[in-house]
Tab-separated table of C-alpha atoms in Angstrom:
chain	number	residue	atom	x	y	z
A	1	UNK	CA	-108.887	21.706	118.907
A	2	UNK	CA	-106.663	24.861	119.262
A	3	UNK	CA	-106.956	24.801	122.910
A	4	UNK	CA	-105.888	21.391	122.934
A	5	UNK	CA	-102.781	22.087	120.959
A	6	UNK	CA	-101.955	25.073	122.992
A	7	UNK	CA	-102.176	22.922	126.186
A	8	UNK	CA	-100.443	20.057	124.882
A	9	UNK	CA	-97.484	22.307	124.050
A	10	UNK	CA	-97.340	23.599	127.320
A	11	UNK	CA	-96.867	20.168	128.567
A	12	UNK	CA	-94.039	20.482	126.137
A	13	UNK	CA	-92.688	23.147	127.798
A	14	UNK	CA	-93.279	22.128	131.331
A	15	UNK	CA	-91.956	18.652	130.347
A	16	UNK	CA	-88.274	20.105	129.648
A	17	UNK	CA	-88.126	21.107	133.410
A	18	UNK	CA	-87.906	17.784	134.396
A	19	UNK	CA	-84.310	15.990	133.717
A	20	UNK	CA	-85.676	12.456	133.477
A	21	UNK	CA	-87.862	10.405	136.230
A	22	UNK	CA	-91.222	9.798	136.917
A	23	UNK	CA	-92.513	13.308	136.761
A	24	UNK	CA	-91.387	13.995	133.426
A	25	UNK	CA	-92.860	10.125	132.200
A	26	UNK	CA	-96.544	11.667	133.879
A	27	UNK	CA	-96.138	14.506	131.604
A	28	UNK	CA	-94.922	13.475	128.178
A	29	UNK	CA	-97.602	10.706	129.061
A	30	UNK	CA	-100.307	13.392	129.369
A	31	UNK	CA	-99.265	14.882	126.137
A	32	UNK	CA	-99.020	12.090	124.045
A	33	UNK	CA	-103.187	10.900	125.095
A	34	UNK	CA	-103.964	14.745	124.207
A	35	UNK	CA	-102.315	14.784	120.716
A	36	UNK	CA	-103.954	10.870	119.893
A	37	UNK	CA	-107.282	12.807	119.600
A	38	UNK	CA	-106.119	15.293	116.738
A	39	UNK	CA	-106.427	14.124	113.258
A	40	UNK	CA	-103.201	14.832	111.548
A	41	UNK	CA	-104.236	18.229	109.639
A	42	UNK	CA	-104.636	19.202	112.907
A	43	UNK	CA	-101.491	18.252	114.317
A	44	UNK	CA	-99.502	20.870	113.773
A	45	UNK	CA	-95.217	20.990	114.645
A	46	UNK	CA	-94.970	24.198	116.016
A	47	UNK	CA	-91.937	25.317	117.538
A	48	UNK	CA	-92.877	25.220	121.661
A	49	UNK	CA	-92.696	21.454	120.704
A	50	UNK	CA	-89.218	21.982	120.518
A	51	UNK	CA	-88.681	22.964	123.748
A	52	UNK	CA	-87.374	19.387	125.623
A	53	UNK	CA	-86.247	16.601	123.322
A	54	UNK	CA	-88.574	13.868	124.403
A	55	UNK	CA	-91.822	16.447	123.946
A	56	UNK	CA	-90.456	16.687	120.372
A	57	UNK	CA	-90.224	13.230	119.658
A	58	UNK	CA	-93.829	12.507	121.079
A	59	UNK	CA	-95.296	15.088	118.505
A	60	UNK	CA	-93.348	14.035	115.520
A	61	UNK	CA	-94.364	10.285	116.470
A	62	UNK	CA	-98.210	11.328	117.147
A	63	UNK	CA	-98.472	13.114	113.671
A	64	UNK	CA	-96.678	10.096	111.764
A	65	UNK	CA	-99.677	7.499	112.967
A	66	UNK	CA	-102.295	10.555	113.267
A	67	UNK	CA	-105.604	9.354	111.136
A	68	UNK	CA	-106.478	11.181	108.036
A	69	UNK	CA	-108.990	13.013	107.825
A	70	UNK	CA	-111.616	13.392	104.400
A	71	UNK	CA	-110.987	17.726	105.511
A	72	UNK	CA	-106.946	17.244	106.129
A	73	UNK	CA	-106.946	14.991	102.637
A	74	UNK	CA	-108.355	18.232	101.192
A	75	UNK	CA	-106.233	20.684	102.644
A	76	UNK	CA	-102.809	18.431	102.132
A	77	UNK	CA	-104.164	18.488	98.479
A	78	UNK	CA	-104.496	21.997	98.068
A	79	UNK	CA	-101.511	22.998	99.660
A	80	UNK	CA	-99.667	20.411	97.222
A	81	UNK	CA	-101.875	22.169	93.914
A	82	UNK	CA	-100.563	25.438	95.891
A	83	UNK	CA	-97.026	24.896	96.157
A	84	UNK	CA	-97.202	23.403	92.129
A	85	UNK	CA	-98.590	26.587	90.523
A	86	UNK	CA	-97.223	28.628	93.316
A	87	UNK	CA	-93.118	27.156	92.389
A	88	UNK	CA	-90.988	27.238	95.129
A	89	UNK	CA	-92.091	29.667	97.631
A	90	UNK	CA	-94.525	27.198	99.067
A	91	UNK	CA	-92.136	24.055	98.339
A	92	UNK	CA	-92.052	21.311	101.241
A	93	UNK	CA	-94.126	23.657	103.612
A	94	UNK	CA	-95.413	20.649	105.271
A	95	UNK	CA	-98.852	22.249	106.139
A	96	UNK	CA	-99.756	25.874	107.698
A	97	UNK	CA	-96.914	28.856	106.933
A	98	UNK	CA	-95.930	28.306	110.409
A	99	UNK	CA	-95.470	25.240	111.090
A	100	UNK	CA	-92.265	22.991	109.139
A	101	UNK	CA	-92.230	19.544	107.435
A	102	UNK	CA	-91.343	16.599	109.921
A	103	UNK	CA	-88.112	17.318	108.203
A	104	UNK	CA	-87.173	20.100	109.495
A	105	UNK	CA	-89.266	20.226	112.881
A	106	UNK	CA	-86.782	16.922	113.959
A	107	UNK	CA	-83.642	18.327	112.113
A	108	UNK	CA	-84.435	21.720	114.773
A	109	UNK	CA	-84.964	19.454	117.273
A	110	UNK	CA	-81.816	17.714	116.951
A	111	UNK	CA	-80.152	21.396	116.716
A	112	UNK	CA	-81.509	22.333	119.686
A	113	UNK	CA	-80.721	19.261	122.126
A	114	UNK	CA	-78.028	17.761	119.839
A	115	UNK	CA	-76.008	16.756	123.458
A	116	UNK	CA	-78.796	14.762	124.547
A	117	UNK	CA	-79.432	13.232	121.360
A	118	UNK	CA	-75.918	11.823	121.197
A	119	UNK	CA	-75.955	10.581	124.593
A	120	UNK	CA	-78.917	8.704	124.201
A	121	UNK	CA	-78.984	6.282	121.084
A	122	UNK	CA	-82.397	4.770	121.158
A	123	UNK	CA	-84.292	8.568	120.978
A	124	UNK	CA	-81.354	10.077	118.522
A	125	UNK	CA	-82.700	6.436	116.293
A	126	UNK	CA	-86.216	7.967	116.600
A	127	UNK	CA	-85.400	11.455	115.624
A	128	UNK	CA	-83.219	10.671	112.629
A	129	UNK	CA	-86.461	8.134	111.440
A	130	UNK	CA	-87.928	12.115	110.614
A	131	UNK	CA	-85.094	12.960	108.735
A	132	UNK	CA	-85.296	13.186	105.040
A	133	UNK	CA	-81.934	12.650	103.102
A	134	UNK	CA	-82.859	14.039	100.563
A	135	UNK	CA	-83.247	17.494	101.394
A	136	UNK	CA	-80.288	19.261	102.483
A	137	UNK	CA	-79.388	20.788	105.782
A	138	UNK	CA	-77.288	23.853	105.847
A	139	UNK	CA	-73.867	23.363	107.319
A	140	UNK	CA	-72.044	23.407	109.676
A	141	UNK	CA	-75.368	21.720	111.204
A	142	UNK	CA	-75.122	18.963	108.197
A	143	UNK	CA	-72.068	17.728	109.556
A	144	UNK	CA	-72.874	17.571	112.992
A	145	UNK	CA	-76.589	15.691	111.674
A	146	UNK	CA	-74.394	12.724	109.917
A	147	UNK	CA	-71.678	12.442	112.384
A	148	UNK	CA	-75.066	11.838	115.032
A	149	UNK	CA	-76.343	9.328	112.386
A	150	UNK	CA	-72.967	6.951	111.910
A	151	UNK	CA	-72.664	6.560	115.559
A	152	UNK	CA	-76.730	5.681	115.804
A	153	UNK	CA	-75.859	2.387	112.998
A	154	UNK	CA	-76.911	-0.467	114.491
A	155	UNK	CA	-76.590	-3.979	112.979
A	156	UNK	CA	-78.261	-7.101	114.227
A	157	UNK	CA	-79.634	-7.853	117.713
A	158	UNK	CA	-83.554	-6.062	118.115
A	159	UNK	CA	-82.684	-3.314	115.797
A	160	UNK	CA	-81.117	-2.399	112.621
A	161	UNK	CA	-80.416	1.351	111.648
A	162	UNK	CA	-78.823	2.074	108.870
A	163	UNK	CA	-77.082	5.204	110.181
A	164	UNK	CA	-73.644	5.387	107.881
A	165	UNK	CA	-75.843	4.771	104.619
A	166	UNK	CA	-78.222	8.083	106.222
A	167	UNK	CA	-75.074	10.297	107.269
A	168	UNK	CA	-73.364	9.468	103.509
A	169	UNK	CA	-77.028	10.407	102.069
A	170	UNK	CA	-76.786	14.006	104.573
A	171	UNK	CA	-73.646	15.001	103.865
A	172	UNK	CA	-73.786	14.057	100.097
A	173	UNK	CA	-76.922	16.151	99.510
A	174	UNK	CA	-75.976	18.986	101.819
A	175	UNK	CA	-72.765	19.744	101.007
A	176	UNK	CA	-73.374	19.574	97.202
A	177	UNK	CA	-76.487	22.374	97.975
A	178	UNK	CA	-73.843	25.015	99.482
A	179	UNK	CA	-73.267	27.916	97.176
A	180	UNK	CA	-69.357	27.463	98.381
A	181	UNK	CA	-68.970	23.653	99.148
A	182	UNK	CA	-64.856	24.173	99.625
A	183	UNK	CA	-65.311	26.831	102.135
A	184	UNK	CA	-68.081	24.626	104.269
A	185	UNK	CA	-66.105	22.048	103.941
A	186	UNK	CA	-63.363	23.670	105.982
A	187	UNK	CA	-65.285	23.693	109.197
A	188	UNK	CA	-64.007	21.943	111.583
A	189	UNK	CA	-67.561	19.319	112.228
A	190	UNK	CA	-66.829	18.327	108.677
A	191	UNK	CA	-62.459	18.414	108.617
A	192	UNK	CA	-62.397	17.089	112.637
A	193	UNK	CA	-65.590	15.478	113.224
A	194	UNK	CA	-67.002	14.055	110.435
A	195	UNK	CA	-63.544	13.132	108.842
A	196	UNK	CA	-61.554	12.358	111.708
A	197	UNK	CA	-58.576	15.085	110.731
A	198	UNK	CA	-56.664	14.635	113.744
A	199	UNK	CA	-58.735	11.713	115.446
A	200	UNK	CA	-56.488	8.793	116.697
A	201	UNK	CA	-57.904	5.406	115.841
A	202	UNK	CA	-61.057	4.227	114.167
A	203	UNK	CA	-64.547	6.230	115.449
A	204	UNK	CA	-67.970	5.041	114.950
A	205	UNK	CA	-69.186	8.291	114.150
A	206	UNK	CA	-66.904	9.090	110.960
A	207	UNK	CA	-67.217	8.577	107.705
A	208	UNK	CA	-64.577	6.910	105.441
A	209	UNK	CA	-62.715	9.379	102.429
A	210	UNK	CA	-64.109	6.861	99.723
A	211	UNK	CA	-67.246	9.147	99.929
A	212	UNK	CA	-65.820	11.945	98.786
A	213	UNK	CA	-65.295	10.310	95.225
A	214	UNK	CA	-69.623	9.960	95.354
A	215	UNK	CA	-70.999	12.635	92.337
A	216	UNK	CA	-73.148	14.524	94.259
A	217	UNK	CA	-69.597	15.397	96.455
A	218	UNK	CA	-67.993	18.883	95.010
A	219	UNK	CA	-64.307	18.205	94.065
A	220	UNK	CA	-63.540	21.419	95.478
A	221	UNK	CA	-64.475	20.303	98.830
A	222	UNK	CA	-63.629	17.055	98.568
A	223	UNK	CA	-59.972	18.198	97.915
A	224	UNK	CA	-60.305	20.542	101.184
A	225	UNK	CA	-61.060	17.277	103.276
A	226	UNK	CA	-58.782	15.018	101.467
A	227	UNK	CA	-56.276	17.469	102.183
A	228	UNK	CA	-56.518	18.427	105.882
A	229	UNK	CA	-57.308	14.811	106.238
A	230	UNK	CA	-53.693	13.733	105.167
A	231	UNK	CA	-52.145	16.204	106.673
A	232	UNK	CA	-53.443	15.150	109.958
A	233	UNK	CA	-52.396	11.859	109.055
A	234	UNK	CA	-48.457	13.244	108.407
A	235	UNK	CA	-48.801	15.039	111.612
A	236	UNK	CA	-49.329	12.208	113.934
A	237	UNK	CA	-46.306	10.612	113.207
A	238	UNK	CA	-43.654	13.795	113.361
A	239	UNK	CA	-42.858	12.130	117.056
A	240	UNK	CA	-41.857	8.558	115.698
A	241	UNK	CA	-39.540	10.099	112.772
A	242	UNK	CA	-41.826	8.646	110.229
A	243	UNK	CA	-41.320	10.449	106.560
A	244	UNK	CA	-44.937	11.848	106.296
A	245	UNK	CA	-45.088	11.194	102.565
A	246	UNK	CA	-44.271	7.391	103.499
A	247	UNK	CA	-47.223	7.125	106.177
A	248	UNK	CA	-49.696	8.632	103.531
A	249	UNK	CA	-47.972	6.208	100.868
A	250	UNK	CA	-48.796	3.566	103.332
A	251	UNK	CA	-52.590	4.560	104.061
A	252	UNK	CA	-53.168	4.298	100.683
A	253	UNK	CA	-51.327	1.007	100.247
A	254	UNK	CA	-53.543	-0.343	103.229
A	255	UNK	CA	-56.613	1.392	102.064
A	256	UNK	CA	-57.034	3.868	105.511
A	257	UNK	CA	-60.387	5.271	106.255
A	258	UNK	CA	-61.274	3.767	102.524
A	259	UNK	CA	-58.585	6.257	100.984
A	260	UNK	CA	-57.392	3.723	98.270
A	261	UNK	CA	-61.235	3.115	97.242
A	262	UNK	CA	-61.337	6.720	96.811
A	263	UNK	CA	-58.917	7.239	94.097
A	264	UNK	CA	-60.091	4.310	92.597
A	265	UNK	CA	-63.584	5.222	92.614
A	266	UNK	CA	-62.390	8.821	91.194
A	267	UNK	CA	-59.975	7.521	88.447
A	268	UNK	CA	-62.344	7.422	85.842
A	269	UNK	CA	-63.831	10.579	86.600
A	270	UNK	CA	-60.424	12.084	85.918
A	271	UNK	CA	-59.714	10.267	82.994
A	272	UNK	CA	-63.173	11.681	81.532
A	273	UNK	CA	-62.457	15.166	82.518
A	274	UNK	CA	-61.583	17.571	80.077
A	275	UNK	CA	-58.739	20.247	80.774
A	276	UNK	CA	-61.365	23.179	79.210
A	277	UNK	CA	-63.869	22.024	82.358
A	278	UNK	CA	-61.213	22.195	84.949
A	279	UNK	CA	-60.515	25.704	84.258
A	280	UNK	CA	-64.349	26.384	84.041
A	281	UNK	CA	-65.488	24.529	87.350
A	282	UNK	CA	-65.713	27.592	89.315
A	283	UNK	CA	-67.004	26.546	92.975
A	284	UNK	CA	-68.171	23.365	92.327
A	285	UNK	CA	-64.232	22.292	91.247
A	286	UNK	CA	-63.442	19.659	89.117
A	287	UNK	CA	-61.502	15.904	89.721
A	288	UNK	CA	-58.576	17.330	88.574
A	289	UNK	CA	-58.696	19.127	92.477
A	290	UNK	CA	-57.977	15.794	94.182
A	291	UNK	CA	-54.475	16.174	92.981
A	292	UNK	CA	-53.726	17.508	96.401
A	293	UNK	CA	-50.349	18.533	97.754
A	294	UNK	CA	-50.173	15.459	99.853
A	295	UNK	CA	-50.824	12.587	97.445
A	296	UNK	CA	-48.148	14.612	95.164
A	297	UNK	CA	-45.354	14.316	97.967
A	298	UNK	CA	-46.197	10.484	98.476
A	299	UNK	CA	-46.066	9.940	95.055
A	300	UNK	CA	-42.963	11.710	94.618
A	301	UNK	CA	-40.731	9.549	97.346
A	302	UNK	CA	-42.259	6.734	96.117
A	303	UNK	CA	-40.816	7.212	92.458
A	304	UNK	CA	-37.670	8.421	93.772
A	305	UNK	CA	-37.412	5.040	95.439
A	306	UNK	CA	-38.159	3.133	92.589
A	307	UNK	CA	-35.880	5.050	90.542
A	308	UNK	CA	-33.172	4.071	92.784
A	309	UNK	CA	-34.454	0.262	92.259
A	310	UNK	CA	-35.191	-0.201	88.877
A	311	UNK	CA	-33.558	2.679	86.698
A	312	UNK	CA	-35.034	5.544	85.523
A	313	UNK	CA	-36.727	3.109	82.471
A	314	UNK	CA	-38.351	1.225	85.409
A	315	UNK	CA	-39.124	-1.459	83.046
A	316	UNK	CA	-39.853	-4.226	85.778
A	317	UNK	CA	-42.112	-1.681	87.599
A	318	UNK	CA	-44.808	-3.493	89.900
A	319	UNK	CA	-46.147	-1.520	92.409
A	320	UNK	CA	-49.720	-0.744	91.906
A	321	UNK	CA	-50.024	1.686	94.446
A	322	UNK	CA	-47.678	4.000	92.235
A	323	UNK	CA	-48.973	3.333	89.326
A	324	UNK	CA	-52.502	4.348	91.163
A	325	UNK	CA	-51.147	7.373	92.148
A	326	UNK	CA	-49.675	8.120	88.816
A	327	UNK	CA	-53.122	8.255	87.342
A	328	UNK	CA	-54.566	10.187	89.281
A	329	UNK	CA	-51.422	12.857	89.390
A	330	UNK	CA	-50.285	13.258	86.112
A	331	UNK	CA	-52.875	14.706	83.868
A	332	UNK	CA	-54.153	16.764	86.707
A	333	UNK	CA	-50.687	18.340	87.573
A	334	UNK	CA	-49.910	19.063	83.694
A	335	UNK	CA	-46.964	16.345	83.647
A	336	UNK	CA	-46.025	16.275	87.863
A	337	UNK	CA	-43.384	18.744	86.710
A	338	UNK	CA	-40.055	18.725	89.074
A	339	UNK	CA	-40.633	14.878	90.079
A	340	UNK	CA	-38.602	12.628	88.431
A	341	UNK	CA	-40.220	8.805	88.181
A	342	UNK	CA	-39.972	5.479	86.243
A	343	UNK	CA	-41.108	6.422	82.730
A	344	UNK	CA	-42.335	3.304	82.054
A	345	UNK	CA	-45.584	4.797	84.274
A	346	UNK	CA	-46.330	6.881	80.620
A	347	UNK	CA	-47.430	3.783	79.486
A	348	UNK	CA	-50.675	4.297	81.838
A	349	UNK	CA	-51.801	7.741	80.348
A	350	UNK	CA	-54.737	7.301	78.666
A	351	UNK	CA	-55.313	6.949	75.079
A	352	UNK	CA	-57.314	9.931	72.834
A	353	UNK	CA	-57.663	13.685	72.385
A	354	UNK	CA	-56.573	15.796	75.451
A	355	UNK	CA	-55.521	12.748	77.616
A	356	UNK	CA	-52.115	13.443	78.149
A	357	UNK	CA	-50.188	12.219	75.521
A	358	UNK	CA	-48.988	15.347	74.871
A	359	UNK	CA	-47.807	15.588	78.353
A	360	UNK	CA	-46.211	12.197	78.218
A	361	UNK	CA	-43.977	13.275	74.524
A	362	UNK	CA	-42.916	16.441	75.888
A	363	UNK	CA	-41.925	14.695	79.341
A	364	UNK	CA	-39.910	11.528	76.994
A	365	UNK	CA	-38.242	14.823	75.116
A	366	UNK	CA	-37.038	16.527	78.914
A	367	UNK	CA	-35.491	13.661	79.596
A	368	UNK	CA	-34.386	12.729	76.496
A	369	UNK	CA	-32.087	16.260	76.902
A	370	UNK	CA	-30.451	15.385	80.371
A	371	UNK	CA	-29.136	12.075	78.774
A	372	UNK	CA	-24.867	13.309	79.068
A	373	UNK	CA	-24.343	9.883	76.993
A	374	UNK	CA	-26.541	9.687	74.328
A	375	UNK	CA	-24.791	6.736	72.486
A	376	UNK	CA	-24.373	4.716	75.560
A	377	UNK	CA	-27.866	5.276	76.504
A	378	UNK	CA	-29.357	4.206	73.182
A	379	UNK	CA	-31.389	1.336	74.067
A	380	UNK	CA	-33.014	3.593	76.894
A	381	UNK	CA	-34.025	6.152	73.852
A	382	UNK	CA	-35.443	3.799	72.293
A	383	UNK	CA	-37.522	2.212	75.281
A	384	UNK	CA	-38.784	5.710	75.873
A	385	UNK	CA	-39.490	6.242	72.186
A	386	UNK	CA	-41.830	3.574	72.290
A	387	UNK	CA	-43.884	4.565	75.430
A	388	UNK	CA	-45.450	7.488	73.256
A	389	UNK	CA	-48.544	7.144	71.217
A	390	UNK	CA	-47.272	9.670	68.588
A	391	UNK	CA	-50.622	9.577	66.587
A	392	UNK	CA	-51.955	11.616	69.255
């Protein structure tokens, strides 16, 4: 049985020779009748199987309909007893010390050939069918592994993938695993490829900002993403003399790349969140984070706008989008000190204990102070008075 496995993987290896064509269909064809006679304890994903990305896709697809032996039922037993009282040194082994799990035998083998992978749908399908979501993949190879699996979706005709749902589920778990998720979230596969910083248009193979709201997602990198994301955004339209805090303003009004779903789907989170976590997040971050630099500056020539509008009272105050972004801004930027905005928005901080109310008196009292005409402005006192839950 060895000698048959050592053979079969130099097919393997004399199989990545060959470009495409007949030849190399003769030998993968070889290899494939050798490995149907090995029972799948036998079958073992060694790394010359890596060598040419068809070879590996043979072996992974022989050992997934490989017959199970009454010995291999025994050994996969004992190695799963093993790994148990052993903890995690034996964890997801997948068989011999040598060999990996299917996991990571096609998540190497997508490493390894990752151009011909994306250039050929139908086989990167295949190898992602191997993949297990939930184990994460170190990054920067994480990214590249879900960017390969949005572009593989398919929907309707002979075949359905569900690619976007896997490459959420990849870089959820992976990027939640890293020991410094904001700093891996930098890379440029996550910021350019993944997230389309700097992409023009719609791609197939990125995925929208509403998952960075998702709780396995670190806030710390989420903010990185969010942030580079925008700015891209801001920097595509420097040539048409477009106000970059009115073309993020306007993505989230239109939802772009999901970004309106995202601060939706966070808003609660941040109204939950305690100021004594934020300061104690360390790496993993907190919500508060998503209070990047970007959404501040849309927010704050939106207000300025509707300032201009409505008064400084804002009392007929509409906009939803504002009052979106006033949610998610004001608790986590202690107040959004230094921009001025309708203070009929402190109506939307949050009731209770440590949700801003505090924020929203002492912000009432500021302005209260750069009234010139106190008298004459009495009725806007007042209005402001009453936007306060003093009980607080």
């Amino acid at each position: 049985r060895d000698e048959l496995l050592q053979l079969a993987a130099g097919l393997a290896e004399v199989s990545s020779r060959f470009v495409s064509g007949q030849g190399q269909e003769i030998v993968i064809q070889e290899m494939r009748d050798m490995l149907q006679e090995l029972p799948k304890h036998q079958l073992h994903l060694a790394p010359e199987f890596t060598a040419s990305p068809v070879a590996g896709l043979v072996v992974l697809e022989a050992r997934d309909v490989a017959r199970e032996t009454l010995v291999g039922h025994i050994k996969t037993v004992g190695h799963w007893v093993g790994s148990v009282m052993g903890g995690s040194e034996r964890k997801d082994s997948g068989g011999s010390p040598s060999e990996g799990s299917p996991h990571e035998f096609a998540v190497k083998l997508f490493e390894l050939h990752e151009a011909f992978f994306e250039a050929n749908l139908p086989e990167l399908r295949r190898v992602l069918r191997h993949v297990n979501p939930s184990q994460p993949v170190v990054a920067p190879l994480c990214f590249n592994l879900a960017s390969a699996a949005a572009l593989a979706a398919a929907e309707g005709g002979s075949e359905v993938f569900a690619g976007y749902r896997l490459a959420v589920d990849i870089f959820e778990r992976s990027i939640g695993a890293e020991a410094d998720p904001a700093s891996a979230a930098s890379n440029d596969a996550c910021i350019g490829k993944l997230f389309g910083a700097n992409a023009h248009g719609g791609s197939t193979h990125m995925l929208d900002l509403e998952v960075l709201a998702r709780p396995l997602v670190p806030p710390s990198a989420a903010a990185v993403i969010l942030s580079r994301v925008l700015a891209s955004w801001a920097g595509q339209e420097k040539s048409k003399e477009i106000d970059a805090a009115d073309v993020i303003y306007a993505g989230i009004q239109n939802n772009r790349r999901g970004l309106r779903a995202m601060l939706v789907a966070a808003l609660p989170r941040i109204d939950a969140e305690r100021n004594e976590a934020h300061t104690a997040a360390g790496e993993w971050g907190s919500c508060f984070d998503l209070a990047v630099p970007e959404l501040r500056a849309a927010f704050a020539s939106a207000a300025a706008s509707a300032i201009d509008r409505l008064g400084l009272h804002g009392s007929e105050l509409e906009d939803e989008t504002l009052i979106l972004l006033f949610k998610v801004l004001f608790r986590p930027t202690g107040g959004l000190p230094g921009i001025r905005f309708p203070l009929s928005l402190l109506q939307h901080v949050p009731h209770g204990p440590g949700q801003g109310g505090t924020l929203a008196a002492e912000r009432v009292l500021d302005e209260l102070k750069m009234l010139r005409d106190r008298h004459r402005n009495w009725q806007l006192v007042k209005q402001l008075w009453a936007l306060i839950h003093w009980e607080e």
